[in-house]
XYZ file of C-alpha atoms in Angstrom:
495
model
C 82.363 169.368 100.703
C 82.606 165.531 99.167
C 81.713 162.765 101.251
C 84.791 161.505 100.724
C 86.829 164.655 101.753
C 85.214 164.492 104.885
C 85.961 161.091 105.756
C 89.637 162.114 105.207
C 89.520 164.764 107.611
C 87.665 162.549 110.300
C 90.835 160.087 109.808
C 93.072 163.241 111.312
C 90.965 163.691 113.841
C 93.466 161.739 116.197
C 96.277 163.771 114.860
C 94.746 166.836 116.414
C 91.593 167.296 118.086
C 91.132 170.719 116.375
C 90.501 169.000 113.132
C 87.729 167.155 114.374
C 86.040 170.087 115.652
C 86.849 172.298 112.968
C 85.146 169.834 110.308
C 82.276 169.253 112.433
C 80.320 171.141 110.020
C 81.515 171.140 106.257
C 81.192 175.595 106.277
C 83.772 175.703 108.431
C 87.224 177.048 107.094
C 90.069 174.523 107.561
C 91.873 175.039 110.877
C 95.103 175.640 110.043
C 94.164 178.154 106.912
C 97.204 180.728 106.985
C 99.458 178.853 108.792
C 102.561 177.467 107.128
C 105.204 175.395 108.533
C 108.744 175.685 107.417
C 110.063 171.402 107.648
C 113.621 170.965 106.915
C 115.143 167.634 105.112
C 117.849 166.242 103.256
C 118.305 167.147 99.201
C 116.512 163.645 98.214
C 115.020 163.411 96.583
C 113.757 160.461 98.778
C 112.530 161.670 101.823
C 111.821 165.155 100.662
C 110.042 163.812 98.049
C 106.743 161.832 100.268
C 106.429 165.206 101.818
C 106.331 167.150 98.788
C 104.025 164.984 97.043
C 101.595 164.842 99.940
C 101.636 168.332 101.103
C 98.842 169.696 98.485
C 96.876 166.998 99.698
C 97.022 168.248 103.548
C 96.810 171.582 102.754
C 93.198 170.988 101.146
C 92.500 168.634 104.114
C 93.579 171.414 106.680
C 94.394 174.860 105.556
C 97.921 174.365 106.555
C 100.951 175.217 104.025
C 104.098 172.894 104.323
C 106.600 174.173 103.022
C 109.823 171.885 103.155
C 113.248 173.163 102.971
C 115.880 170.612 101.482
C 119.696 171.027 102.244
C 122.683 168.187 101.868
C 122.603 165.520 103.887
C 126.248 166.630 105.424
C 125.141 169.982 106.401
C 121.413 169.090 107.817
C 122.615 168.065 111.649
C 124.421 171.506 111.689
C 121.682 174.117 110.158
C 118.515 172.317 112.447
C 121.046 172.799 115.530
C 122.529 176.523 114.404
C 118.310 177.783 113.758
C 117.356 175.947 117.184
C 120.111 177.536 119.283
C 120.945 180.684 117.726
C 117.307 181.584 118.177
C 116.880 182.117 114.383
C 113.887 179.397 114.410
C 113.260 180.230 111.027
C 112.437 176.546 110.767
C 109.781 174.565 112.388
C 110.455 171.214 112.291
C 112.827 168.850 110.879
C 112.110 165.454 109.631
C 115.530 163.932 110.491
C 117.811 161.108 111.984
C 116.570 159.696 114.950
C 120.065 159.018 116.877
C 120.821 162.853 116.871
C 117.606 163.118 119.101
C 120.072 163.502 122.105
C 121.562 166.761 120.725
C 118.215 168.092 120.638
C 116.203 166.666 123.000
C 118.908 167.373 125.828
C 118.749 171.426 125.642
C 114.907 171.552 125.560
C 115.013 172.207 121.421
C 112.338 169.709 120.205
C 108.695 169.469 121.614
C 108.037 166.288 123.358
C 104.560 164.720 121.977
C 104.062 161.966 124.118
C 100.758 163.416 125.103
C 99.869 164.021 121.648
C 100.825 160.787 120.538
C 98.799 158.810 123.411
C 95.710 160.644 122.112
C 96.479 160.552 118.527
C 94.173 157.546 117.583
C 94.281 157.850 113.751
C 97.744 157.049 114.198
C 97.559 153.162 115.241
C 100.559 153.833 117.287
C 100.346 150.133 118.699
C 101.036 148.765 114.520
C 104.422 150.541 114.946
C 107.171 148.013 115.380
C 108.247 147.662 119.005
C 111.767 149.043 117.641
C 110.913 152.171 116.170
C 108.219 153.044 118.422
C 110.113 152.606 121.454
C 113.572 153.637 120.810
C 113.598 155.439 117.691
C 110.366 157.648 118.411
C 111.953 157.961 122.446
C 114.402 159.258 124.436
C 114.332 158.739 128.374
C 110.881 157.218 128.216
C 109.191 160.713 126.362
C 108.281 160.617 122.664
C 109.921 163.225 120.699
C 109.617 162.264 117.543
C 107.350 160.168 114.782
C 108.352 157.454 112.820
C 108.248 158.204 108.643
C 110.886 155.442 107.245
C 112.111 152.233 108.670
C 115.884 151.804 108.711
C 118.308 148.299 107.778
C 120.986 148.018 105.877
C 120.432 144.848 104.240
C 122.541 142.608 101.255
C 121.023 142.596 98.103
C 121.970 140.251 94.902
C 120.997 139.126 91.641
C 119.058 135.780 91.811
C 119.718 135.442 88.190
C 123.086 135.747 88.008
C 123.317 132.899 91.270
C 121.543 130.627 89.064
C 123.839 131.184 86.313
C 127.024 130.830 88.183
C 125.271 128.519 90.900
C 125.796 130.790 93.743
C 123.547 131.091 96.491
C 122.892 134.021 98.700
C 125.783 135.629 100.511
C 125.654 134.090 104.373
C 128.995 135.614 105.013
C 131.229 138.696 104.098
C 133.778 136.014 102.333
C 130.373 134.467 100.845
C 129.748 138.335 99.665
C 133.765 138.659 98.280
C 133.398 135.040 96.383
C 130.129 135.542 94.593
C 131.180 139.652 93.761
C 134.621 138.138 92.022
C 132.933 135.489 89.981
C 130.252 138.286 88.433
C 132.824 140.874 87.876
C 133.705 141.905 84.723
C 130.302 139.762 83.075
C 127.739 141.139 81.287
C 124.931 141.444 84.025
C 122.161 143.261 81.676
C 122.610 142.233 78.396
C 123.974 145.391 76.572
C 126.937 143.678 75.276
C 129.318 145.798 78.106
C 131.412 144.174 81.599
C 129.543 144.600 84.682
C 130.597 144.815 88.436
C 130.376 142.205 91.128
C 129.783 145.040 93.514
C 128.440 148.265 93.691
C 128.464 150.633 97.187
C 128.233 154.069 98.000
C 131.562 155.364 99.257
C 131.107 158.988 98.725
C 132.382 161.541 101.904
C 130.550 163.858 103.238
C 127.492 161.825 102.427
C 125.425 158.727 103.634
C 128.124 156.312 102.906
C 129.705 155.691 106.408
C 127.099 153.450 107.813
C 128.461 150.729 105.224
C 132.028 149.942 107.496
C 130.052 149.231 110.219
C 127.145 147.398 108.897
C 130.209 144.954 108.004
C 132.215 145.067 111.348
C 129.374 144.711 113.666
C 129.424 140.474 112.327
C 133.075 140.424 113.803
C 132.433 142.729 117.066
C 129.047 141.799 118.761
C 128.241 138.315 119.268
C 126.025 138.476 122.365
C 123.634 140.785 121.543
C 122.296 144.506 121.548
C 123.495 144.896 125.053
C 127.345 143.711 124.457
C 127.589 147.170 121.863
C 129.198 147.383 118.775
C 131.218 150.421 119.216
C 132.459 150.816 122.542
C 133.486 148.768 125.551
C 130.519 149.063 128.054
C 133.351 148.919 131.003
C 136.393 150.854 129.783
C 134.393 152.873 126.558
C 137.207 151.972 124.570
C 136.585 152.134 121.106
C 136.351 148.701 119.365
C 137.858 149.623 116.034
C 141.039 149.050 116.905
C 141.461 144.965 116.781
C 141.790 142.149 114.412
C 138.023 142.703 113.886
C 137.898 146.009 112.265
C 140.813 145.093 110.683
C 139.519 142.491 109.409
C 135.919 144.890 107.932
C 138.387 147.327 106.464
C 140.016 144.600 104.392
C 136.869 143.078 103.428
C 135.649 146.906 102.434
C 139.080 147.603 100.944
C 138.569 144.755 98.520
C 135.173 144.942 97.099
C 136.537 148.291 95.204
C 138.477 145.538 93.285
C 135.501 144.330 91.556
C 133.238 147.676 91.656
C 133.288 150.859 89.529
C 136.310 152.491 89.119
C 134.838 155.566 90.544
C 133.199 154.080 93.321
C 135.159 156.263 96.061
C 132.625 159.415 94.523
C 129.567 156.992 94.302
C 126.149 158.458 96.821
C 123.261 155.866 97.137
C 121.417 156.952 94.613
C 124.492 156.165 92.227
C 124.678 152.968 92.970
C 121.015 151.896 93.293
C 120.752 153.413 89.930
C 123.719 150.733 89.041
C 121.860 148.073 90.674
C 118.750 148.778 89.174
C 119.764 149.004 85.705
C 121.876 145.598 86.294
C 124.854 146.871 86.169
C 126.070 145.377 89.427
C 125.494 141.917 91.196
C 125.496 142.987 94.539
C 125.083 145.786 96.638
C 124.568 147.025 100.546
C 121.663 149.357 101.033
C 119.036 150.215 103.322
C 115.323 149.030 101.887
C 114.746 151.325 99.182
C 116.794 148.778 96.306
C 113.734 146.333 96.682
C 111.676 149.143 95.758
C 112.981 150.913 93.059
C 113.901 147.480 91.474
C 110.169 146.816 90.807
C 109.896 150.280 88.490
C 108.713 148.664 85.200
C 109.539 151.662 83.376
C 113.160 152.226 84.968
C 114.527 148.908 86.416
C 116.361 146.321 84.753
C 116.328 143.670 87.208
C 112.269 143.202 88.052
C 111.694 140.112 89.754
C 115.534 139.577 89.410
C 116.793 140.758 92.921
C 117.167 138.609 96.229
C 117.603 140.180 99.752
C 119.024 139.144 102.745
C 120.189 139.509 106.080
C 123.753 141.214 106.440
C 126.037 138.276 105.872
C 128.085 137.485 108.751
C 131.157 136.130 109.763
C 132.360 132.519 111.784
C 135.024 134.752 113.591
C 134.547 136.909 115.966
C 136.278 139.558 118.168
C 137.937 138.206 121.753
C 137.979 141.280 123.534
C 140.507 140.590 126.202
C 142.879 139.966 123.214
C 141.719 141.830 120.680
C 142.528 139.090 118.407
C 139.598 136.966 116.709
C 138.273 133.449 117.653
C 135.996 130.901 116.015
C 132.070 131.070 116.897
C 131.765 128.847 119.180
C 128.033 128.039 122.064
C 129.739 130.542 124.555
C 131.496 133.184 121.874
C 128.171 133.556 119.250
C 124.897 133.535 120.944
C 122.298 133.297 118.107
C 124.662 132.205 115.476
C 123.005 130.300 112.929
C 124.848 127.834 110.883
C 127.617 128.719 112.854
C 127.691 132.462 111.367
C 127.608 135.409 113.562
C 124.810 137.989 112.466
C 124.965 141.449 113.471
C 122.117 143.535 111.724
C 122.547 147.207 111.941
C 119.579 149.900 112.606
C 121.534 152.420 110.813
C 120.025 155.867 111.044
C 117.006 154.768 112.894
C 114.543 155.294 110.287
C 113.748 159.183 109.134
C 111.620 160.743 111.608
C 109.652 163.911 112.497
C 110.450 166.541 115.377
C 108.984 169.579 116.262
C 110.636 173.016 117.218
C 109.883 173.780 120.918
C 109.941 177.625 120.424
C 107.758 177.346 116.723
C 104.326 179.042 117.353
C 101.632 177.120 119.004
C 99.483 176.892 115.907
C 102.490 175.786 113.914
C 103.374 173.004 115.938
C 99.696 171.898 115.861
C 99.532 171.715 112.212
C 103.001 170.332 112.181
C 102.316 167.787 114.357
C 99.228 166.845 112.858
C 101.181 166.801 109.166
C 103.748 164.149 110.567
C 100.891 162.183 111.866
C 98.996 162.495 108.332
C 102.288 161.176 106.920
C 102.600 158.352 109.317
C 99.362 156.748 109.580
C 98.746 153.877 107.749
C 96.360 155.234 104.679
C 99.450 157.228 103.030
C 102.412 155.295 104.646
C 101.415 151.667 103.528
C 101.211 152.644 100.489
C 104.405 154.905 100.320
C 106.414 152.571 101.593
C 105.769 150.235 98.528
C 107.161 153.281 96.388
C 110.925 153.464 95.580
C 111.395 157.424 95.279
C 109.901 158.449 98.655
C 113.111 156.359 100.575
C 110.811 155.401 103.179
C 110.990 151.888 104.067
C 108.384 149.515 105.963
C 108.270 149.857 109.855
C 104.418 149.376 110.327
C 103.442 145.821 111.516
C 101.079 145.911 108.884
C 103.579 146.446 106.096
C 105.385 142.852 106.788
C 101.584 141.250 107.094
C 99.936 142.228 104.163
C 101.663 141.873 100.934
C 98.718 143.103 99.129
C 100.070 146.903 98.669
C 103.245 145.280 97.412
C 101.998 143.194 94.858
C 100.006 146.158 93.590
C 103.128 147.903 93.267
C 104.510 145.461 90.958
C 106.357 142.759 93.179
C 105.841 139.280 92.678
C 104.741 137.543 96.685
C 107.795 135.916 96.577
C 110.328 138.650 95.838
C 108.299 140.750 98.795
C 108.063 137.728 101.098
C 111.993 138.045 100.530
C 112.347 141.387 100.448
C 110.225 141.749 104.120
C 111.464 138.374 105.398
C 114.992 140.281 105.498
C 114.066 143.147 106.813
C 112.007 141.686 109.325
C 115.056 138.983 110.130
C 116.837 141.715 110.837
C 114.549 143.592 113.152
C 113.820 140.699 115.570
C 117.808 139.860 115.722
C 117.956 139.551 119.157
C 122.187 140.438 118.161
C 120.403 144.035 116.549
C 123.251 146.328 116.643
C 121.452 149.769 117.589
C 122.914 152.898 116.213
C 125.455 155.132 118.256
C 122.980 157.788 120.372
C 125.205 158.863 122.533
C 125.776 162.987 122.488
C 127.419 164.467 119.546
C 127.211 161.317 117.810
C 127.484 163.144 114.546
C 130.759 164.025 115.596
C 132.499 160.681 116.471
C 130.531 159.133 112.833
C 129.728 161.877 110.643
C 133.094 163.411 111.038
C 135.883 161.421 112.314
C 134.825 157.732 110.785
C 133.785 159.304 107.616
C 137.146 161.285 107.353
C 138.945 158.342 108.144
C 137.637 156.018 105.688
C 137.816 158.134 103.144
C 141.009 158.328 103.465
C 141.734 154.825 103.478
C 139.612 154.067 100.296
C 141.685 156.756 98.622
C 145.203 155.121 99.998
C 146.254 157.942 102.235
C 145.877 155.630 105.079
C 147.072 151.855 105.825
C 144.727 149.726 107.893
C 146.404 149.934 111.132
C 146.954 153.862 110.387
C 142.990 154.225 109.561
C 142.245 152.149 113.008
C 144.246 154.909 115.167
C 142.624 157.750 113.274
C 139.527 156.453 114.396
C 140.168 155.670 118.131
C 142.242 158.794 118.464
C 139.058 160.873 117.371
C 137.145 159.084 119.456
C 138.868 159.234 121.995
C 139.699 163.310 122.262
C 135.546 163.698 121.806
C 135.400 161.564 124.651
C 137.869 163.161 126.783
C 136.531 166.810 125.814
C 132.483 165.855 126.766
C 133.550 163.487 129.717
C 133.820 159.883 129.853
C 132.066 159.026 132.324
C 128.799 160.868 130.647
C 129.527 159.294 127.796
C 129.659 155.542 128.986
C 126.926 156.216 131.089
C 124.661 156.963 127.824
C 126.181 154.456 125.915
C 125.339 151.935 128.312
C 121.729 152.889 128.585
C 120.810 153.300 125.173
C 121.667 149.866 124.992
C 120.813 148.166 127.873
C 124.208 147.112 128.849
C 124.013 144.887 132.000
C-alpha cells in the first residue's frame, strides 16, 4: 500500500471508526470488501454524477461498492417512500431533498446519525454553514442527514451586455423585466442570430416550481424568516391568494414575452445550457450557472456573467388587507435601498440519508461514503465543478477563492459569484423552504399543476391563485390544521 493511499484512509477515519482500525496495518483487507450499497438520486446528471465519479475512488479506499440508482426527479420522493414503507428496502440510502426529511424522519424510516456525526472528525462538521448544518442536516434537534450541495436560487446576468446597454444589475423584479426587454431579440453571442432577455426553466413535473416563489417571497415576507412566506403563522392561511402573488404571477407571466418560445418545456439544464452558450441575458438558478459558465471548452460567456441576490420589490404584502403597501421602517425590516429582499433556500441543498432497516454493515459503509463525499478534500473541490450540481455550503468555500480560481474563475467573478450566495445566506429575511409534512404534496403537486397551467393559458391569475389555496387548503383539512400550523410555526421560529 502507497503512502499516499494510506493517508487517504486515515482522513476517513472520523467517518467510521472501523476504517481506522481496519487500515491499522496496510495487509488488512478493506472493511467494507463485499458490501455494496444501493443510493438512490435524481437522473442528473448533476448530483448523480459527484457520486459516480467518486465511487471507484471509495471503493479502493474501503472495499465498499456504491452503486447509485438514478430515477426522475418527479418520481424520486415517491419510490424512496414506496421501498421504505412497503418493506421492499431494496435501496439503502437516498441522497435527496432535505425538506422531505419530515416524511421520513417521522415514521422511524431514516437512521438518525447524530452520534456518528459528533464523532466523525474528518468531517469538520463545525466549517458547515450554521444553515445547513442546523436545519438542513436536522429535524427536532437529531441529525438525519449530511449536507452534499448548498441550495439558493440566485439572479444571474450578463455583465457585458449591462455595459453595452448601460444597465446595471437587477435590484428589483421590474429592474429584472426592464433590463430582459431591452436584450431581447439582440444578438447576445455573436453568431449573427436574436437572443432572449430571459431564459427559465418552466418545465412540469420537474424542478421548475421553486422559481414562482423565489419571486413572491420579495412581496410576502418583509420581517424575516419567522413572519413565513407561505402561510399565516395564526390562521395557516395560504398567502397566495393577494395582490402579492398576483403581483409574482404577472411578473412570471411576462418574462415568457422575451424568453424562448418553448420555454413552458424548458428543465434547468435547458436553460443553463442557453445561458451558457449566451443565448440569454438573464436567468434564475440555483449556484450551478456560475459554474458551468467558467467551462473553457463549453461556455460562451467566461468571465461574462454577474450574480446577485434575488431582486426584490419596494411593495410589499399588508396582510390584514391583502392588498400591497410601500416599504416603509415598520413594513420592510432589512430593506436596503428601500427594496425588500427575500432570498429563498429552495430545496435545502442535496443531502444524504440512511435507510433505518438497511443492514448494519451497509449503513456503516454508507454512512462513511456520505461523509467521504462531504468532507472538505473532495467537496471543495467539487463544488468549483459545474456538472456535479453541488454548490458551496462549507465556510471554507466562501473564504478561500483559491479552488475557484484554479477552476478557471477570475477573483472577481467568484468574489461575485460567493458574495451572492453568501448575501443570501446571512439574510436575516431568509425565506426557509416549506418542511411541513407532505410538503411534496402542497409544492410538488398542487403549485406545480397550477402554474403550469397558467403558463400554458388554461388559467387566469385570480383562477391560478384559488387553485392553489384550494389545494392547500383540502391537504390541510385532510392531515389536520392544527398539526400543520404547529410545524409550520416551528420550522420557522414563528414567535
Amino acid at each position: 500500500m502507497s503512502g499516499m493511499k494510506t493517508i487517504a484512509l486515515r482522513s476517513l477515519a472520523g467517518a467510521a471508526s472501523v476504517l481506522a482500525l481496519a487500515y491499522a496495518a496496510p495487509a488488512l483487507a478493506g472493511p467494507y470488501d463485499g458490501v455494496t450499497v444501493n443510493i438512490m438520486t435524481f437522473t442528473g446528471p448533476q448530483i448523480a454524477e459527484p457520486l459516480q465519479r467518486r465511487a471507484p475512488d471509495f471503493e479502493k479506499l474501503t472495499g465498499a461498492k456504491i452503486n447509485v440508482i438514478t430515477v426522475p426527479y418527479s418520481d424520486l420522493y415517491q419510490k424512496l417512500l414506496t421501498d421504505w414503507t412497503s418493506g421492499t428496502n431494496s435501496v439503502d440510502a437516498g441522497v435527496f431533498a432535505p425538506q422531505w426529511m419530515v416524511d421520513y424522519v417521522t415514521p422511524g424510516l431514516i437512521e438518525d446519525l447524530t452520534d456518528k456525526v459528533a464523532a466523525d472528525t474528518a468531517l469538520e462538521s463545525d466549517d458547515i454553514a450554521p444553515f445547513f448544518r442546523e436545519f438542513s442536516q436536522k429535524f427536532n434537534g437529531k441529525t438525519y442527514m449530511l449536507t452534499l450541495d448548498g441550495d439558493f436560487q440566485i439572479a444571474y446576468y450578463r455583465t457585458d451586455v449591462a455595459k453595452e446597454l448601460g444597465l446595471k444589475a437587477p435590484q428589483t423584479w421590474d429592474d429584472y423585466l426592464a433590463f430582459a426587454a431591452a436584450a431581447n431579440g439582440k444578438d447576445l453571442n455573436g453568431d449573427g442570430k436574436p437572443d432572449y432577455g430571459s431564459c427559465i426553466a418552466k418545465k412540469r413535473n420537474a424542478q421548475s416550481f421553486w422559481l414562482i416563489t423565489s419571486i413572491a417571497s420579495a412581496f410576502i415576507q418583509s420581517k424575516g424568516t419567522g413572519q413565513g412566506a407561505f402561510f399565516d403563522t395564526e390562521s395557516f392561511e395560504p398567502l397566495y391568494n393577494n395582490d402579492a402573488f398576483a403581483e409574482a404571477l404577472r411578473i412570471y407571466g411576462e418574462t415568457t414575452k422575451y424568453a424562448p418560445k418553448d420555454e413552458i418545456n424548458l428543465d434547468v439544464g435547458d436553460t443553463r445550457t442557453l445561458f451558457t452558450t449566451g443565448q440569454c441575458a438573464l436567468t434564475v438558478d440555483w449556484g450551478d450557472i456560475g459554474t458551468l459558465a467558467i467551462d473553457k471548452e463549453k461556455s460562451k460567456v467566461v468571465d461574462k456573467v454577474g450574480a446577485v441576490i434575488l431582486p426584490g420589490s419596494k411593495k410589499v404584502l399588508d396582510r390584514a388587507s391583502g392588498k400591497l403597501a410601500d416599504c416603509s421602517a415598520e413594513t420592510c425590516l432589512y430593506a436596503i435601498d428601500g427594496v425588500n429582499h427575500a432570498p429563498f433556500a429552495a430545496f435545502g441543498g442535496w443531502s444524504g440519508g440512511i435507510n433505518v432497516k438497511a443492514d448494519p454493515k451497509v449503513k456503516e459503509a454508507a454512512y462513511a461514503f456520505f461523509s467521504y463525499m462531504s468532507q472538505p478534500a473532495q467537496s471543495n473541490v467539487d463544488v468549483t465543478i459545474g456538472a456535479t450540481g453541488f454548490n458551496p455550503y462549507r465556510l471554507s468555500q466562501f473564504k478561500n477563492l483559491d479552488n475557484w480560481v484554479k477552476a478557471g474563475m477570475s477573483e472577481q467573478a467568484a468574489k461575485d459569484y460567493l458574495g451572492a450566495i453568501e448575501q443570501s445566506l446571512n439574510s436575516p429575511n431568509m425565506v426557509l423552504d416549506l418542511r411541513i409534512p407532505q410538503n411534496q404534496r402542497y409544492q410538488q403537486v398542487v403549485l406545480d399543476t397550477a402554474i403550469a397551467r397558467y403558463l400554458a393559458g388554461e388559467l387566469d391569475i385570480p383562477a391560478t391563485m384559488k387553485a392553489i389555496s384550494d389545494g392547500w387548503n383540502e391537504i390541510t383539512e385532510e392531515l389536520g390544521k392544527d398539526e400543520q400550523l404547529a410545524a409550520y410555526r416551528n420550522t420557522i421560529g414563528a414567535k
